[in-house]
Coordinates of C-alpha atoms in Angstrom, one line a residue:
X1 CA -2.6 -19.1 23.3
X2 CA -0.4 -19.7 26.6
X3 CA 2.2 -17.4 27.8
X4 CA 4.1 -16.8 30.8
X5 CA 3.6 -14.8 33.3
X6 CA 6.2 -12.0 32.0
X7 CA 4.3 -12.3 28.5
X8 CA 1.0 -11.9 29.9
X9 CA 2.7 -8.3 31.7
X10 CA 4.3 -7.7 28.3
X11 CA 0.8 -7.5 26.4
X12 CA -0.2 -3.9 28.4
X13 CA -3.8 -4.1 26.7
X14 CA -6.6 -4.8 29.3
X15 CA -9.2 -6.2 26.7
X16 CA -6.6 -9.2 26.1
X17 CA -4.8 -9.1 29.1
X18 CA -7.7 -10.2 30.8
X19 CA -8.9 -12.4 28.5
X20 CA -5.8 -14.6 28.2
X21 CA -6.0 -14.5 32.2
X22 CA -9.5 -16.1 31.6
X23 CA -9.1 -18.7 29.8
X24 CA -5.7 -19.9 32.3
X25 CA -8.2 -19.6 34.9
X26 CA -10.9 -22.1 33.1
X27 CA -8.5 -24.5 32.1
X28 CA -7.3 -24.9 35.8
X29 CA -10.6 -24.9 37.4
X30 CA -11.6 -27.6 34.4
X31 CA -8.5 -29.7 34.5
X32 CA -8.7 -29.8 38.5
X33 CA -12.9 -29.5 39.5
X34 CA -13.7 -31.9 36.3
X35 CA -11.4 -33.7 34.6
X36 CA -8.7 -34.8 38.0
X37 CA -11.5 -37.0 39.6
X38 CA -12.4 -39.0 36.7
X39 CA -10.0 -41.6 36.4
X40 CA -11.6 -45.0 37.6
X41 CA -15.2 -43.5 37.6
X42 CA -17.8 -44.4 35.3
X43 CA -18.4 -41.3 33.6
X44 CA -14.4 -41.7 32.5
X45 CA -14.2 -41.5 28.6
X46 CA -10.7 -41.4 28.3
X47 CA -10.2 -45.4 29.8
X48 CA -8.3 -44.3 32.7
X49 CA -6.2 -42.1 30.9
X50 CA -5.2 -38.7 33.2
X51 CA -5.9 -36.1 31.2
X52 CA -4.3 -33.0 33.1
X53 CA -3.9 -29.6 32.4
X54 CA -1.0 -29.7 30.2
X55 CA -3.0 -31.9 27.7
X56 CA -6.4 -30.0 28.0
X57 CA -4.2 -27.1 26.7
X58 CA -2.5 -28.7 24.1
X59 CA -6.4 -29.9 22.9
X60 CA -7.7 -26.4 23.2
X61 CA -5.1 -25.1 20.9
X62 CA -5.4 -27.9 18.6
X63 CA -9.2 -26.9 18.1
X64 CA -8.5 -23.1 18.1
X65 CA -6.0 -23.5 15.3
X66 CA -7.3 -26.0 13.1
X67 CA -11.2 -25.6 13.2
X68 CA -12.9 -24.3 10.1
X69 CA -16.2 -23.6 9.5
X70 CA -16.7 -24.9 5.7
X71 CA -20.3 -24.8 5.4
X72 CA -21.1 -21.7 7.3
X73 CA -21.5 -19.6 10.6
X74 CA -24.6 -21.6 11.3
X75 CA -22.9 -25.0 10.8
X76 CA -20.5 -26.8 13.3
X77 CA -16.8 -26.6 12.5
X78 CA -14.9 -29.6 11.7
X79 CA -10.9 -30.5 12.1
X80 CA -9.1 -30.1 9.6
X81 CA -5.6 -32.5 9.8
X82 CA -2.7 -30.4 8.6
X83 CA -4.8 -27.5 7.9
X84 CA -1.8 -25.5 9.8
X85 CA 0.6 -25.9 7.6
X86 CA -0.8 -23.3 5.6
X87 CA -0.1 -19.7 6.7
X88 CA -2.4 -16.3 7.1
X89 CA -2.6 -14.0 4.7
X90 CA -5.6 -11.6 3.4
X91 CA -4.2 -12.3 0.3
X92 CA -4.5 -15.9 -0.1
X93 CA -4.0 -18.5 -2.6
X94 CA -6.0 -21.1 -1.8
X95 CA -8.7 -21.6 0.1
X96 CA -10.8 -24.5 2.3
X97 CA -13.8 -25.9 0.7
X98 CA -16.9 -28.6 0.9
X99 CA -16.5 -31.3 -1.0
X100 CA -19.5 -34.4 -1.7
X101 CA -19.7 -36.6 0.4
X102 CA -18.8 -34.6 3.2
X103 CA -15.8 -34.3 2.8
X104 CA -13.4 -30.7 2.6
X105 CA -10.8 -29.8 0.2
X106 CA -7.6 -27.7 -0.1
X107 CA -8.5 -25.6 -3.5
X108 CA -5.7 -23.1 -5.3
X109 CA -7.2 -20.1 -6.4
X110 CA -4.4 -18.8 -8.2
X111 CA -1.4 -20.5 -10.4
X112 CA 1.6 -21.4 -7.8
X113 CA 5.0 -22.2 -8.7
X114 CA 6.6 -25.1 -7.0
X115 CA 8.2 -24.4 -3.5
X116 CA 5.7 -21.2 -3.0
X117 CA 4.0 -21.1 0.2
X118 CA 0.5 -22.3 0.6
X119 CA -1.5 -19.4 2.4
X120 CA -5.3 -19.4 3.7
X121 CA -6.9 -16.4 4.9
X122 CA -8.3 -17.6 8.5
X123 CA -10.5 -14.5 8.3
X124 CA -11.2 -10.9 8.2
X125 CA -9.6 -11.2 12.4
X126 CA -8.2 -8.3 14.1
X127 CA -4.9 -9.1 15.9
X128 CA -6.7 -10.1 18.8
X129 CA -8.1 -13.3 18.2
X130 CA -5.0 -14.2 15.8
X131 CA -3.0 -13.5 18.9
X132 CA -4.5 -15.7 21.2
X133 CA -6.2 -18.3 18.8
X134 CA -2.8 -18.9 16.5
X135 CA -0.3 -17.2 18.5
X136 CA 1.0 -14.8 15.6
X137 CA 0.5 -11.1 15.0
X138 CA 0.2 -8.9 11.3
X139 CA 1.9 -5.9 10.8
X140 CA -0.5 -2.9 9.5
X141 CA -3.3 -5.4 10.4
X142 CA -6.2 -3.3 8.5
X143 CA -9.0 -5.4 11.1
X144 CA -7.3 -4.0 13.8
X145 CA -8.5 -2.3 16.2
X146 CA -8.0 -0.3 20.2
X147 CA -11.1 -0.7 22.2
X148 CA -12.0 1.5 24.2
X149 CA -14.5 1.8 26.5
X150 CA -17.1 4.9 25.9
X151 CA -17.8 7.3 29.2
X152 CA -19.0 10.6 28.8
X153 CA -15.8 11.6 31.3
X154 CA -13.3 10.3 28.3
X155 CA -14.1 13.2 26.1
X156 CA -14.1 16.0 28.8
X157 CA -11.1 14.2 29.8
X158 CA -9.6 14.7 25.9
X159 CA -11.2 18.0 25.4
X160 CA -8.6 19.5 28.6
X161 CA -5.5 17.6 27.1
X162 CA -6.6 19.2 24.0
X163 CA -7.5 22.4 25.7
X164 CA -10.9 23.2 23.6
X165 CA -12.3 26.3 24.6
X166 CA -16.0 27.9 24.5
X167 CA -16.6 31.4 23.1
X168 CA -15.6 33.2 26.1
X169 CA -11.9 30.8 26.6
X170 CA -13.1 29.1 29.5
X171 CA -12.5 25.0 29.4
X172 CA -15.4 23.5 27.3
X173 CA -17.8 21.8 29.5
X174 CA -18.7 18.5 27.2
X175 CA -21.0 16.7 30.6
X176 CA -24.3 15.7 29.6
X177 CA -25.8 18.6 31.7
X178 CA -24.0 20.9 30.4
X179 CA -26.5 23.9 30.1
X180 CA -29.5 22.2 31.3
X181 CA -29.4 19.9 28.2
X182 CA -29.3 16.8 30.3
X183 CA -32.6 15.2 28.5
X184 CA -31.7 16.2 24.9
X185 CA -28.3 15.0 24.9
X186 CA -29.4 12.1 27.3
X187 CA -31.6 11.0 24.3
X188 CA -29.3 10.8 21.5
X189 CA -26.9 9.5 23.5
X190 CA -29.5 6.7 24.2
X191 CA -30.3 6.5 20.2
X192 CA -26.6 5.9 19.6
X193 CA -26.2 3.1 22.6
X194 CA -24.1 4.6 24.3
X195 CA -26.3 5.0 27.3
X196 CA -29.0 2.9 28.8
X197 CA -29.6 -1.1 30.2
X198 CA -28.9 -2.1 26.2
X199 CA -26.0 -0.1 25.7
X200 CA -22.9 -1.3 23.9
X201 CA -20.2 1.2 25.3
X202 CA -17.2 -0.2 23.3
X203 CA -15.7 1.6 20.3
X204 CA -12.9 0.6 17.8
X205 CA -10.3 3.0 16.9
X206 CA -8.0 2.3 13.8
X207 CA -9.8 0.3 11.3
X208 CA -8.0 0.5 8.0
X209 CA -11.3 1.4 6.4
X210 CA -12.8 3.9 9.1
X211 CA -10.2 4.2 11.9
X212 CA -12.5 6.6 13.7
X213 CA -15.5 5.0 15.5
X214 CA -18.6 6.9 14.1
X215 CA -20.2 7.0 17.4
X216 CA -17.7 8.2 19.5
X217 CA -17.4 10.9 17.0
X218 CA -21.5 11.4 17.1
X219 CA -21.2 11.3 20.7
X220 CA -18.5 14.1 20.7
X221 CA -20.9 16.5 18.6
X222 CA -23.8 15.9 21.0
X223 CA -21.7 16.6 24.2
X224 CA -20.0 19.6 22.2
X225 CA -23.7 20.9 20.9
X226 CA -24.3 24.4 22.8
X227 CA -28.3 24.1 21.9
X228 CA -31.0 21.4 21.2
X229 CA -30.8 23.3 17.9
X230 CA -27.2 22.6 16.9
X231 CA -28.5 18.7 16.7
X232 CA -32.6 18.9 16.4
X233 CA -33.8 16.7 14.0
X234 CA -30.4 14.7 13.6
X235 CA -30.8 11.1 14.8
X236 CA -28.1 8.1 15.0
X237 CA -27.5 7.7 10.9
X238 CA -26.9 11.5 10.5
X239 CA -24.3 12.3 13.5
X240 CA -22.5 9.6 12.8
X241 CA -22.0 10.8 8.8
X242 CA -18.0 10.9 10.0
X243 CA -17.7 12.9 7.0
X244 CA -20.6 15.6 7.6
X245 CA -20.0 17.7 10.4
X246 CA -22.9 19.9 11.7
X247 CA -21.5 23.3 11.8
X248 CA -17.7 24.4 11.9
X249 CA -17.7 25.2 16.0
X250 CA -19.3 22.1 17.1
X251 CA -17.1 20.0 14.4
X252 CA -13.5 21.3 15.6
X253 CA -14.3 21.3 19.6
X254 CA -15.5 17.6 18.5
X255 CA -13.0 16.0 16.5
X256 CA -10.1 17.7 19.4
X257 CA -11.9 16.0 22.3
X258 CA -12.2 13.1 20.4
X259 CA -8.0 13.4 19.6
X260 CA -7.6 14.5 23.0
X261 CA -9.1 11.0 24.3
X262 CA -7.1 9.0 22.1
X263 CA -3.6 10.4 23.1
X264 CA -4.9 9.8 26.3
X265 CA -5.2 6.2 25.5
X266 CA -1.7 6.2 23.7
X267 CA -0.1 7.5 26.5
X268 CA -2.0 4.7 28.9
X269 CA 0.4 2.2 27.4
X270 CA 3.8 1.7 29.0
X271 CA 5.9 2.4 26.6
X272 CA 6.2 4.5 22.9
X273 CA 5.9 2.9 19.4
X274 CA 9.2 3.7 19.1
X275 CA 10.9 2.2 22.7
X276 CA 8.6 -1.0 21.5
X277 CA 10.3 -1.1 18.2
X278 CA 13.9 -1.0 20.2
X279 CA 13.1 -3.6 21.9
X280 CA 12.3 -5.9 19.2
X281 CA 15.3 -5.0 17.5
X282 CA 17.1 -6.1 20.2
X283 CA 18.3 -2.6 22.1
X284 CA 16.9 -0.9 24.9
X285 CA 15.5 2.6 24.3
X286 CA 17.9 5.7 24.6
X287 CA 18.8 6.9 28.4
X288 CA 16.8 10.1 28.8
X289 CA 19.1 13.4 27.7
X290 CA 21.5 14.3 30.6
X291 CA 19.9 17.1 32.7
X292 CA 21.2 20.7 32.7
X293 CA 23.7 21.9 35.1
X294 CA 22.5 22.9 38.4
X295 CA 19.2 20.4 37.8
X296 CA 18.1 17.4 39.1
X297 CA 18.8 14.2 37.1
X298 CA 15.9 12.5 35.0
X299 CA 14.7 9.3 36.7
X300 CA 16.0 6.1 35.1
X301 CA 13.1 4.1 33.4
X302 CA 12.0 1.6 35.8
X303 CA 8.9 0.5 33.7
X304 CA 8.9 -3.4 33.7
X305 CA 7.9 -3.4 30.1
X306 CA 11.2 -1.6 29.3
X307 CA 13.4 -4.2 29.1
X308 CA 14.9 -7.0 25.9
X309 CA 11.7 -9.8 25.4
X310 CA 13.0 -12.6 27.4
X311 CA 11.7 -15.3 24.4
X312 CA 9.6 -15.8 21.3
X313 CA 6.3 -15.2 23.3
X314 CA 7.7 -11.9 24.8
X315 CA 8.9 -10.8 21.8
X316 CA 5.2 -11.6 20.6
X317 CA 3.8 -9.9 23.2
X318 CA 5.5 -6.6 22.0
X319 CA 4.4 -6.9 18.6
X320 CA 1.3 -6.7 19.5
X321 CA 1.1 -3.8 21.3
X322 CA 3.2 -2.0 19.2
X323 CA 0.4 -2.9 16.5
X324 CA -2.3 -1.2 19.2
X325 CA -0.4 1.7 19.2
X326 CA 0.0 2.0 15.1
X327 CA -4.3 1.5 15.1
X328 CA -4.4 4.4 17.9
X329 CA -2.2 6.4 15.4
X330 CA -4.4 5.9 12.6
X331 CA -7.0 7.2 14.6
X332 CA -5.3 10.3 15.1
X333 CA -4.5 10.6 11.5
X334 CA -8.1 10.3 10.8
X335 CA -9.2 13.3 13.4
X336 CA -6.3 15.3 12.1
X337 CA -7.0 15.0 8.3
X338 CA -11.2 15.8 9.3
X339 CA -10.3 19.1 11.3
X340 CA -8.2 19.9 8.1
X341 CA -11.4 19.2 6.3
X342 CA -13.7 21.2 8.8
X343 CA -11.3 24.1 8.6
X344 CA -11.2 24.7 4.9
X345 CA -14.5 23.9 4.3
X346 CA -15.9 27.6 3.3
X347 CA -19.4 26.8 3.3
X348 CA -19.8 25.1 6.8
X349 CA -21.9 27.2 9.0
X350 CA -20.8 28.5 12.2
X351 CA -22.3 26.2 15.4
X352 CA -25.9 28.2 15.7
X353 CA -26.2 29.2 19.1
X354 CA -22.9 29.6 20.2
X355 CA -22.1 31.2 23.1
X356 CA -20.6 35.0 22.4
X357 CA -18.2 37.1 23.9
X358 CA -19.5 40.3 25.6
X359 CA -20.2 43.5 23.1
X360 CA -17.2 45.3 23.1
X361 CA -14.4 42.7 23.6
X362 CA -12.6 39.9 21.7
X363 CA -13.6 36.2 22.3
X364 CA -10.3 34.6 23.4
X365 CA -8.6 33.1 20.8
X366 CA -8.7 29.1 19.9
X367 CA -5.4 27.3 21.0
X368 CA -2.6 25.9 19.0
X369 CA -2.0 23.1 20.7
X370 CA -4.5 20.1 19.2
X371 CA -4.7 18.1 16.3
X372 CA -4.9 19.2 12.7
X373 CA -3.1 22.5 13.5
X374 CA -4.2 25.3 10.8
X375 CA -6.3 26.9 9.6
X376 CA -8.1 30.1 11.4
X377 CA -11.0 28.9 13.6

């Protein structure tokens, strides 16, 4: 729940980043605006006790790690003595229960042998909240997710990496104007809630059971739509079908923005899967390769985050990003085996509408470079 400062650098992902930076700042504004000037006043419940920021924290945890809500969402949560003993796992063997009287029990839900571990399932949590609530991480995590943050500017920005061209090879303008369609596109986006005072911009990317975020995806085939037409009569439910593109143009110049964004947001990070992986078994990542004769010599890797954790919450620290980076992979997967699906799908229409090349010539062909690769566009 508490790290130092070079573990708080070490976790390179905003969304926790700052919020681990939050809750330091709470507990120090607490300990010193509320809690410092109560010794020897009457409102003092602790009997003149200092209760400083050392022990605030240590009560925080205690609650954040041993809290369960027995009876329900709706219902307070009670602590649970020793409760901690028993490890995560989605696979567990026992389980917390209500008991009469109000009491709570410690059930098995499967025959154990003596000596095996007793393991509760704290929840269907994504890395994050394990991370900072019981200071562990799980490998392949299937609640895990990358947020990101949507922006019409993300998937222009991935359609250029991924170099998605219109009919006549020029770079596909995916803005909201795009062809005067500023109050169709405007609208859907808007039905999605993407846009608007109630919008709710963040997506997750790498969910075990869909890793792709259906509205970024529904997003991508509004902003890539050439004509009202390509997405008349189509509302929230229906562009977001991950699995039912609207026409074989509009699907692949989708699903390569959308891969374009998220090796955007691989590459954000400051350092590989594999340099992270190094680290944590203890070697730094290969030098770059020497440089040829004659040319100038690679730069050294400076990056902070490049260097052997420094303890057991550093080490932590690069667990978990290396876990960001496997649910930004999964994404990837996803878009890559879709566009396999787009492509050899023999009955998907070409995107009405589509812009063609002049009568005479060839349109320029699609690019290689992408996601998926195959298949003739």
């Amino acid at each position: 729940m508490f790290f130092s400062r070079e573990a708080i650098d070490a976790i390179d992902y905003m969304p926790v980043t700052q919020q681990v930076k939050k809750r330091c700042k709470w507990l120090y504004e607490f300990s010193t605006q509320v809690l410092a000037p109560l010794p020897g006043s009457p409102a003092d419940p602790f009997g003149g006790a200092r209760v400083d920021i050392n022990a605030l924290g240590w009560a925080l945890a205690c609650v954040s790690s041993r809290a369960f809500r027995t009876r329900g969402p709706s219902h307070p949560a009670a602590l649970l003595p020793l409760v901690d003993m028993a490890n995560h796992s989605f696979d567990p063997n026992a389980e917390v229960l209500p008991v009469e009287g109000g009491g709570v029990g410690l059930f098995a839900r499967k025959k154990m042998s003596a000596g095996e571990p007793v393991l509760l399932s704290y929840g269907k949590l994504g890395n994050d909240f394990l991370f900072m609530d019981y200071g562990f991480v799980m490998g392949d995590n299937p609640y895990d997710v990358v947020q990101l943050r949507f922006d019409p500017g993300l998937l222009q920005a991935g359609a250029l990496v991924a170099n998605v061209t219109d009919a006549l090879g020029a770079p596909l303008d995916l803005s909201p104007a795009a062809g005067g369609g500023a109050a169709w596109r405007g609208a859907l986006l808007a039905e999605l809630g993407l846009v608007g005072p109630a919008a709710d911009t963040e997506l997750r990317i790498g969910a075990a059971e869909e890793p792709l975020d259906p509205r970024l995806l529904a997003a991508a085939r509004v902003l890539a739509a050439r004509s009202e037409g390509e997405v008349a009569g189509r509302g929230a439910a229906r562009l977001c079908a991950v699995d039912r593109p609207l026409s074989r143009g509009n699907e692949e110049a989708a699903l390569r923005a959308v891969g374009g964004a998220l090796v955007l947001a691989l590459g954000g990070f400051g350092t590989s899967l594999d340099q992270d992986l190094a680290l944590l078994g203890g070697s730094l990542p290969p030098s770059p390769p020497a440089p040829a004769e004659g040319a100038a010599p690679a730069p050294a890797p400076t990056s902070p985050l490049l260097r052997l954790p420094g303890g057991e919450d550093e080490a932590l620290a690069v667990r978990f990003r290396a876990e960001k980076k496997r649910a930004l992979q999964r994404g990837l997967a996803r878009v890559a085996e879709l566009v396999r699906a787009a492509s050899g799908d023999a009955g998907l229409k070409q995107t009405a509408g589509a812009g063609r090349a002049p009568k005479g010539s060839k349109p320029a062909p699609s690019t290689g470079k992408g996601f998926g690769g195959g298949g003739k566009k």
